[in-house]
Amino acid sequence: MSIVCKSASEIDKMRRSGHIVRQVLEATREAVAPGVSTMDLERVAERKIRDLGAKPAFKGYYDYPCVLCTSVNDEIVHGIPSARRMLKAGDIVSIDCGVVLDGYYGDSAITVPVGDTITPELQKLLEVTRESLFRGIEAARVGNTIGDVGAAVQQLVEANGFSVVREFVGHGIGTRLHEDPQIPNYGTPGHGPKLRDGMVLAIEPMVNVGGPGTRVLDDKWTAVTEDGSYSAHFEHCIAVTRNGPVILTE
Ligand code: MF3
Ligand code: CO
């Protein structure tokens, strides 16, 4: 395993790609409504990426066909946009997007409600998953370890009665979408690689209402919960610096 630390000017470039990802996610979020298909979201995102002068990071990555992953309800990650998948009121949809600009990658995800009302349990799922991401970010400090990040995420999630997915993890990011190290959303404080100044990490908790089990559909991409329970996903890229974690995807 080799973890590549980034210089201040490289981190600057990653802030630019991160900022584009943010704008793409915001434009896509605004398009979410009952009756809209996940392919409609894909079109909004693709247009926005090109308008902002970046290239999609996911399309063509291991033959993945789209610029977004759109994962609805019990879908955890890697849902493929489809014109036949209509969003309906009360659904939740996770929107995951990556771009590359000037050789540097950005990657971020949000989960949003469809329509005006989702159940209180789903509301809580979204809040806890988002908050667990920020707990993980807070733990991403020089001298801490990858295990501290995972433990911070896991602790909040499990304290709220939900479970963290084990089979998919966060990752280093830079001149490639996926770099070392892997960043599990569970862990033991003090274990794993030590965090150093200049590391850039994509932290991405995937949280299930029910059990942690997962299964991949016949399309070979879409990961769903084994028990059919709902799942949420939030992701930011952050730089580990001497002044603490800096979010690059906002
Ligand atoms: N954010 C996800 C990840 O980091 C999405 C990757 S989708 C893929 O793995 F198509 F690019 F594989
Ligand atoms: Co990612």
PDB file of N, CA, C and O and ligand atoms in Angstrom, residues 58 61 64 69 78 96 107 171 177-178 204 221 235, ligand 1:
ATOM      1  N   PHE A  58     -16.798   8.773 -13.332  1.00  0.00           N
ATOM      2  CA  PHE A  58     -17.337   7.415 -13.195  1.00  0.00           C
ATOM      3  C   PHE A  58     -17.562   6.751 -14.555  1.00  0.00           C
ATOM      4  O   PHE A  58     -17.377   5.549 -14.694  1.00  0.00           O
ATOM      5  N   TYR A  61     -15.374   4.037 -16.001  1.00  0.00           N
ATOM      6  CA  TYR A  61     -14.538   3.469 -14.943  1.00  0.00           C
ATOM      7  C   TYR A  61     -14.991   2.033 -14.691  1.00  0.00           C
ATOM      8  O   TYR A  61     -16.127   1.807 -14.287  1.00  0.00           O
ATOM      9  N   TYR A  64     -18.383   1.343 -16.067  1.00  0.00           N
ATOM     10  CA  TYR A  64     -19.605   1.932 -15.513  1.00  0.00           C
ATOM     11  C   TYR A  64     -20.186   2.880 -16.560  1.00  0.00           C
ATOM     12  O   TYR A  64     -19.456   3.679 -17.144  1.00  0.00           O
ATOM     13  N   CYS A  69     -24.054   7.875  -9.903  1.00  0.00           N
ATOM     14  CA  CYS A  69     -24.723   6.716  -9.325  1.00  0.00           C
ATOM     15  C   CYS A  69     -25.962   7.259  -8.625  1.00  0.00           C
ATOM     16  O   CYS A  69     -25.873   8.232  -7.861  1.00  0.00           O
ATOM     17  N   HIS A  78     -24.006   2.657  -6.191  1.00  0.00           N
ATOM     18  CA  HIS A  78     -23.766   2.174  -7.552  1.00  0.00           C
ATOM     19  C   HIS A  78     -25.045   1.848  -8.317  1.00  0.00           C
ATOM     20  O   HIS A  78     -25.006   1.053  -9.258  1.00  0.00           O
ATOM     21  N   ASP A  96     -24.434  10.242  -6.281  1.00  0.00           N
ATOM     22  CA  ASP A  96     -22.981  10.176  -6.104  1.00  0.00           C
ATOM     23  C   ASP A  96     -22.347  10.607  -7.416  1.00  0.00           C
ATOM     24  O   ASP A  96     -22.726  10.115  -8.481  1.00  0.00           O
ATOM     25  N   ASP A 107     -14.959  13.790  -5.657  1.00  0.00           N
ATOM     26  CA  ASP A 107     -15.960  12.723  -5.495  1.00  0.00           C
ATOM     27  C   ASP A 107     -16.811  13.082  -4.273  1.00  0.00           C
ATOM     28  O   ASP A 107     -16.263  13.342  -3.197  1.00  0.00           O
ATOM     29  N   HIS A 171     -11.938   5.970   0.408  1.00  0.00           N
ATOM     30  CA  HIS A 171     -10.664   5.755  -0.299  1.00  0.00           C
ATOM     31  C   HIS A 171      -9.848   7.040  -0.357  1.00  0.00           C
ATOM     32  O   HIS A 171     -10.398   8.142  -0.321  1.00  0.00           O
ATOM     33  N   LEU A 177      -9.137   8.172  -9.126  1.00  0.00           N
ATOM     34  CA  LEU A 177     -10.376   8.217  -8.338  1.00  0.00           C
ATOM     35  C   LEU A 177     -10.206   7.433  -7.037  1.00  0.00           C
ATOM     36  O   LEU A 177     -10.667   7.877  -5.983  1.00  0.00           O
ATOM     37  N   HIS A 178      -9.595   6.286  -7.144  1.00  0.00           N
ATOM     38  CA  HIS A 178      -9.400   5.447  -5.958  1.00  0.00           C
ATOM     39  C   HIS A 178      -7.913   5.260  -5.708  1.00  0.00           C
ATOM     40  O   HIS A 178      -7.210   4.648  -6.518  1.00  0.00           O
ATOM     41  N   GLU A 204     -16.901   8.178   3.094  1.00  0.00           N
ATOM     42  CA  GLU A 204     -18.253   7.972   2.553  1.00  0.00           C
ATOM     43  C   GLU A 204     -19.057   6.914   3.300  1.00  0.00           C
ATOM     44  O   GLU A 204     -19.181   5.786   2.838  1.00  0.00           O
ATOM     45  N   TRP A 221     -23.778  -4.076 -10.725  1.00  0.00           N
ATOM     46  CA  TRP A 221     -23.372  -2.820 -10.099  1.00  0.00           C
ATOM     47  C   TRP A 221     -24.183  -2.512  -8.842  1.00  0.00           C
ATOM     48  O   TRP A 221     -23.606  -2.285  -7.785  1.00  0.00           O
ATOM     49  N   GLU A 235     -20.907  11.623   1.178  1.00  0.00           N
ATOM     50  CA  GLU A 235     -19.459  11.567   0.924  1.00  0.00           C
ATOM     51  C   GLU A 235     -18.884  12.961   0.711  1.00  0.00           C
ATOM     52  O   GLU A 235     -19.490  13.795   0.032  1.00  0.00           O
TER      53      GLU A 235
HETATM   54  N1  MF3 B   1     -18.171   7.244  -4.924  1.00  0.00           N
HETATM   55  C1  MF3 B   1     -18.118   5.884  -5.384  1.00  0.00           C
HETATM   56  C2  MF3 B   1     -16.745   5.329  -5.140  1.00  0.00           C
HETATM   57  O1  MF3 B   1     -15.904   6.054  -4.703  1.00  0.00           O
HETATM   58  C3  MF3 B   1     -18.584   5.742  -6.789  1.00  0.00           C
HETATM   59  C4  MF3 B   1     -17.771   4.976  -7.742  1.00  0.00           C
HETATM   60  S1  MF3 B   1     -18.798   4.504  -9.031  1.00  0.00           S
HETATM   61  C5  MF3 B   1     -17.852   3.962 -10.284  1.00  0.00           C
HETATM   62  O2  MF3 B   1     -16.487   4.161  -5.306  1.00  0.00           O
HETATM   63  F1  MF3 B   1     -18.591   3.788 -11.270  1.00  0.00           F
HETATM   64  F2  MF3 B   1     -16.970   4.871 -10.602  1.00  0.00           F
HETATM   65  F3  MF3 B   1     -17.213   2.865  -9.939  1.00  0.00           F
END
